[in-house]
Amino acid sequence: MTGKLLKEHDLIELLRDGVNQFKLMSPKCFEDLVVKGNIDNMVCMKAFISKVLGLGIVVGSSLVKLPQVLKIMFGGSAEGISFMSVLLELLAITFSGVYSYASGFPFSAYGESVFLAVQTALIALLVLWFSTGKLSSLVFLSLYSAGVYLALDPRLCPASLLWYGQAANIPMIILGKLIQIMSNFRNGHTGQLSAITCFLLALGAIARIFTSIQETGDQLVIMTYVCSSTVNSIIALQVLWYWNATKEVVAKKKTE
């Protein structure tokens, strides 16, 4: 009996260490949900689900745009992908990440911005590389890197200034995605857009609405994800709508 109690105690302590390390819930919520088994505590339950979901989004974001990167690289083309759309999305992601960092939000609330910024910058680099040449892509990379460095310096860009960058995210996201939506509509296909990436971005943005409500309470951040989920969902639906037309275009390009 004593051995069983010790094992149960050790398991609870192991869980406590893991929860505290990843900050999945407060000590009070751990006692109520895990130790006492009070799953009716909806405040703690929602906070825990939000934290786990947020960390899941952060982990998933490290690979979410990899299919798009690989599709451009191995296809040797960025046809159908608007550089202006990618650029506006990159600026929106960067502003969001820097603003959240400066505001002291938990990493689980914005961590995907770091991974998405790197991958989106790489996509922008590849679009320029295959459309205008190596020089313009390298100039872009240098300017973007310098801009991020300056934005992370609180002496040059205080949180009050970064708020305007976050506010500008909403029109940038909408405009950037509308450019891609209209490009798909005019072309009658989605070109080199990755279906996996499009669907993951839409689902991630929808999930972020919930986690932002729970972890930040920042109305500006919440509204940003509402707009992002809407336009990303439209593009995901376009991928389905133009699926056959896109397959025909890609097959034709391969035979040329």
Coordinates of C-alpha atoms in Angstrom, one line a residue:
M1 CA 0.0 0.0 0.0
T2 CA 2.8 2.3 0.9
G3 CA 4.6 1.5 -2.3
K4 CA 1.5 2.3 -4.3
L5 CA 1.1 5.7 -2.5
L6 CA 4.7 6.5 -3.2
K7 CA 4.3 5.7 -6.9
E8 CA 1.2 7.9 -7.1
H9 CA 2.9 10.7 -5.3
D10 CA 6.0 10.4 -7.5
L11 CA 3.8 10.5 -10.6
I12 CA 2.0 13.7 -9.4
E13 CA 5.3 15.4 -8.6
L14 CA 6.6 14.4 -12.0
L15 CA 3.5 16.0 -13.6
R16 CA 3.9 19.0 -11.4
D17 CA 7.5 19.5 -12.5
G18 CA 6.5 19.2 -16.2
V19 CA 3.5 21.6 -15.8
N20 CA 5.6 24.1 -14.0
Q21 CA 8.5 23.9 -16.5
F22 CA 6.2 24.6 -19.5
K23 CA 3.9 26.9 -17.5
L24 CA 0.8 24.9 -18.6
M25 CA -1.2 26.0 -15.6
S26 CA -0.9 27.8 -12.3
P27 CA -0.1 25.9 -9.1
K28 CA -3.6 26.5 -7.9
C29 CA -5.2 25.1 -11.1
F30 CA -2.8 22.1 -10.9
E31 CA -4.0 21.3 -7.3
D32 CA -7.6 21.6 -8.4
L33 CA -7.6 19.8 -11.7
V34 CA -4.9 17.2 -11.2
V35 CA -4.6 16.5 -7.5
K36 CA -8.3 16.9 -6.5
G37 CA -9.6 15.9 -9.9
N38 CA -12.0 18.8 -10.1
I39 CA -12.5 18.9 -13.9
D40 CA -15.6 21.1 -13.5
N41 CA -13.3 24.1 -12.9
M42 CA -13.9 25.6 -16.3
V43 CA -11.7 28.7 -15.7
C44 CA -8.6 26.5 -15.1
M45 CA -9.7 24.0 -17.8
K46 CA -10.0 26.7 -20.5
A47 CA -6.6 28.2 -19.5
F48 CA -5.0 24.8 -19.7
I49 CA -6.5 24.0 -23.1
S50 CA -5.4 27.4 -24.4
K51 CA -1.9 26.9 -23.2
V52 CA -1.6 23.4 -24.7
L53 CA -3.2 24.6 -27.9
G54 CA -0.9 27.6 -28.1
L55 CA 2.2 25.4 -27.6
G56 CA 0.9 23.1 -30.2
I57 CA 0.5 25.9 -32.7
V58 CA 4.1 27.1 -31.9
V59 CA 5.5 23.6 -32.5
G60 CA 3.4 23.1 -35.7
S61 CA 4.4 26.5 -37.1
S62 CA 8.0 25.4 -37.3
L63 CA 7.1 23.2 -40.3
V64 CA 3.8 24.7 -41.5
K65 CA 5.3 26.6 -44.5
L66 CA 8.0 24.0 -45.3
P67 CA 5.7 22.3 -47.9
Q68 CA 5.4 25.7 -49.7
V69 CA 9.2 26.3 -49.5
L70 CA 9.9 22.8 -50.9
K71 CA 7.3 23.1 -53.6
I72 CA 9.0 26.3 -54.9
M73 CA 12.5 25.0 -54.6
F74 CA 11.9 21.6 -56.3
G75 CA 9.5 23.1 -58.8
G76 CA 12.1 25.8 -59.7
S77 CA 9.2 28.3 -60.0
A78 CA 7.1 30.7 -58.0
E79 CA 4.4 31.0 -60.5
G80 CA 1.0 32.1 -59.1
I81 CA 2.6 33.4 -55.9
S82 CA 2.4 37.2 -55.4
F83 CA 5.5 38.7 -53.9
M84 CA 3.6 41.7 -52.6
S85 CA 1.2 39.3 -50.9
V86 CA 4.0 37.4 -49.3
L87 CA 5.8 40.7 -48.3
L88 CA 2.7 42.1 -46.6
E89 CA 2.2 38.8 -44.8
L90 CA 5.8 38.9 -43.6
L91 CA 5.5 42.4 -42.3
A92 CA 2.3 41.6 -40.5
I93 CA 3.9 38.5 -38.9
T94 CA 7.0 40.4 -37.9
F95 CA 5.0 43.3 -36.4
S96 CA 2.8 40.9 -34.5
G97 CA 5.8 38.9 -33.0
V98 CA 7.8 42.0 -32.1
Y99 CA 4.7 43.7 -30.5
S100 CA 3.9 40.6 -28.5
Y101 CA 7.5 40.2 -27.3
A102 CA 7.7 43.9 -26.3
S103 CA 4.3 43.6 -24.5
G104 CA 5.6 40.7 -22.4
F105 CA 3.1 38.1 -23.6
P106 CA 3.9 34.4 -22.9
F107 CA 5.8 32.7 -25.7
S108 CA 3.0 30.3 -26.2
A109 CA 0.8 33.2 -27.3
Y110 CA 3.1 34.4 -30.1
G111 CA 5.9 31.9 -30.6
E112 CA 4.7 30.8 -34.0
S113 CA 5.5 34.4 -35.3
V114 CA 9.2 33.6 -35.0
F115 CA 9.0 30.4 -37.1
L116 CA 6.5 31.8 -39.5
A117 CA 8.6 34.9 -40.1
V118 CA 11.7 32.9 -40.9
Q119 CA 9.7 30.6 -43.3
T120 CA 7.8 33.5 -44.9
A121 CA 11.1 35.4 -45.4
L122 CA 12.5 32.4 -47.2
I123 CA 9.4 32.2 -49.4
A124 CA 9.8 35.8 -50.3
L125 CA 13.5 35.2 -51.0
L126 CA 12.7 32.3 -53.3
V127 CA 9.9 34.3 -55.1
L128 CA 12.4 37.0 -55.9
W129 CA 15.2 34.5 -56.7
F130 CA 13.1 32.8 -59.4
S131 CA 11.4 35.9 -60.8
T132 CA 13.9 38.9 -60.6
G133 CA 17.2 37.3 -59.8
K134 CA 19.7 36.6 -57.0
L135 CA 20.7 40.2 -56.4
S136 CA 17.3 41.5 -55.5
S137 CA 16.6 38.5 -53.2
L138 CA 19.9 39.2 -51.3
V139 CA 19.1 42.9 -51.0
F140 CA 15.6 42.1 -49.7
L141 CA 17.1 39.7 -47.1
S142 CA 19.6 42.3 -45.9
L143 CA 17.0 45.0 -45.5
Y144 CA 14.6 42.7 -43.7
S145 CA 17.2 41.5 -41.3
A146 CA 18.3 45.0 -40.5
G147 CA 14.6 46.0 -40.0
V148 CA 14.0 43.2 -37.5
Y149 CA 17.2 44.1 -35.6
L150 CA 16.1 47.7 -35.2
A151 CA 12.5 46.7 -34.2
L152 CA 13.8 44.5 -31.4
D153 CA 15.7 47.4 -29.8
P154 CA 13.4 49.0 -27.2
R155 CA 15.4 52.3 -27.4
L156 CA 14.5 52.7 -31.0
C157 CA 11.1 51.0 -31.1
P158 CA 9.3 51.3 -27.7
A159 CA 6.1 49.2 -27.1
S160 CA 4.0 52.3 -27.6
L161 CA 5.4 52.7 -31.1
L162 CA 5.1 49.0 -31.9
W163 CA 1.4 49.2 -31.1
Y164 CA 0.9 51.1 -34.4
G165 CA 2.7 48.4 -36.2
Q166 CA 0.3 45.8 -34.7
A167 CA -2.6 48.0 -35.6
A168 CA -1.4 48.2 -39.2
N169 CA -1.4 44.3 -39.3
I170 CA -5.1 44.2 -40.0
P171 CA -5.1 46.1 -43.2
M172 CA -1.8 44.5 -44.3
I173 CA -3.1 41.0 -43.7
I174 CA -6.4 41.7 -45.5
L175 CA -4.7 43.5 -48.4
G176 CA -1.9 41.0 -48.8
K177 CA -4.3 38.0 -48.8
L178 CA -6.7 39.8 -51.1
I179 CA -3.9 40.3 -53.6
Q180 CA -3.3 36.5 -53.6
I181 CA -7.1 35.8 -53.7
M182 CA -7.5 38.1 -56.8
S183 CA -4.4 36.6 -58.4
N184 CA -5.9 33.1 -58.0
F185 CA -9.2 34.3 -59.4
R186 CA -7.6 35.9 -62.4
N187 CA -5.4 32.9 -63.1
G188 CA -8.2 30.4 -62.6
H189 CA -5.8 28.3 -60.6
T190 CA -3.6 28.5 -57.4
G191 CA -0.3 27.8 -59.1
Q192 CA 2.5 26.8 -56.7
L193 CA 0.5 27.4 -53.6
S194 CA 0.8 24.5 -51.2
A195 CA -2.5 23.0 -50.1
I196 CA -1.1 21.7 -46.9
T197 CA 0.3 25.1 -45.9
C198 CA -2.9 27.0 -46.8
F199 CA -5.1 24.7 -44.7
L200 CA -2.7 24.7 -41.7
L201 CA -2.5 28.5 -41.8
A202 CA -6.3 28.8 -41.8
L203 CA -6.7 26.3 -38.9
G204 CA -3.9 27.9 -37.0
A205 CA -5.4 31.4 -37.2
I206 CA -8.8 30.1 -36.1
A207 CA -7.2 28.4 -33.1
R208 CA -5.3 31.5 -32.2
I209 CA -8.5 33.5 -31.7
F210 CA -9.3 31.3 -28.7
T211 CA -5.7 31.3 -27.3
S212 CA -5.4 35.1 -27.7
I213 CA -8.6 35.6 -25.8
Q214 CA -7.4 33.4 -23.0
E215 CA -3.7 34.4 -22.8
T216 CA -3.5 38.0 -23.8
G217 CA -7.0 39.6 -23.7
D218 CA -5.6 42.1 -26.2
Q219 CA -8.5 43.2 -28.5
L220 CA -6.1 44.3 -31.2
V221 CA -4.4 40.9 -31.3
I222 CA -7.7 39.1 -31.2
M223 CA -9.1 41.1 -34.1
T224 CA -5.9 40.5 -36.1
Y225 CA -6.5 36.7 -35.9
V226 CA -10.2 37.1 -36.7
C227 CA -9.2 38.8 -40.0
S228 CA -6.4 36.4 -40.6
S229 CA -8.5 33.4 -40.2
T230 CA -11.1 34.8 -42.6
V231 CA -8.8 35.5 -45.5
N232 CA -6.7 32.4 -45.0
S233 CA -9.9 30.3 -45.1
I234 CA -10.9 31.9 -48.4
I235 CA -7.6 31.0 -49.9
A236 CA -7.9 27.4 -48.5
L237 CA -11.3 27.2 -50.2
Q238 CA -9.8 28.4 -53.5
V239 CA -7.3 25.6 -53.3
L240 CA -10.2 23.2 -53.3
W241 CA -12.2 25.0 -55.9
Y242 CA -9.3 25.3 -58.4
W243 CA -7.8 21.8 -57.5
N244 CA -8.3 20.2 -61.0
A245 CA -7.4 23.4 -62.9
T246 CA -4.2 23.7 -60.9
K247 CA -3.3 20.1 -61.5
E248 CA -3.7 20.6 -65.3
V249 CA -1.5 23.8 -65.2
V250 CA 1.2 22.1 -63.2
A251 CA 1.2 19.0 -65.5
K252 CA 1.4 21.3 -68.6
K253 CA 4.4 23.2 -67.2
K254 CA 6.2 19.9 -66.6
T255 CA 5.8 18.8 -70.2
E256 CA 7.0 22.1 -71.6

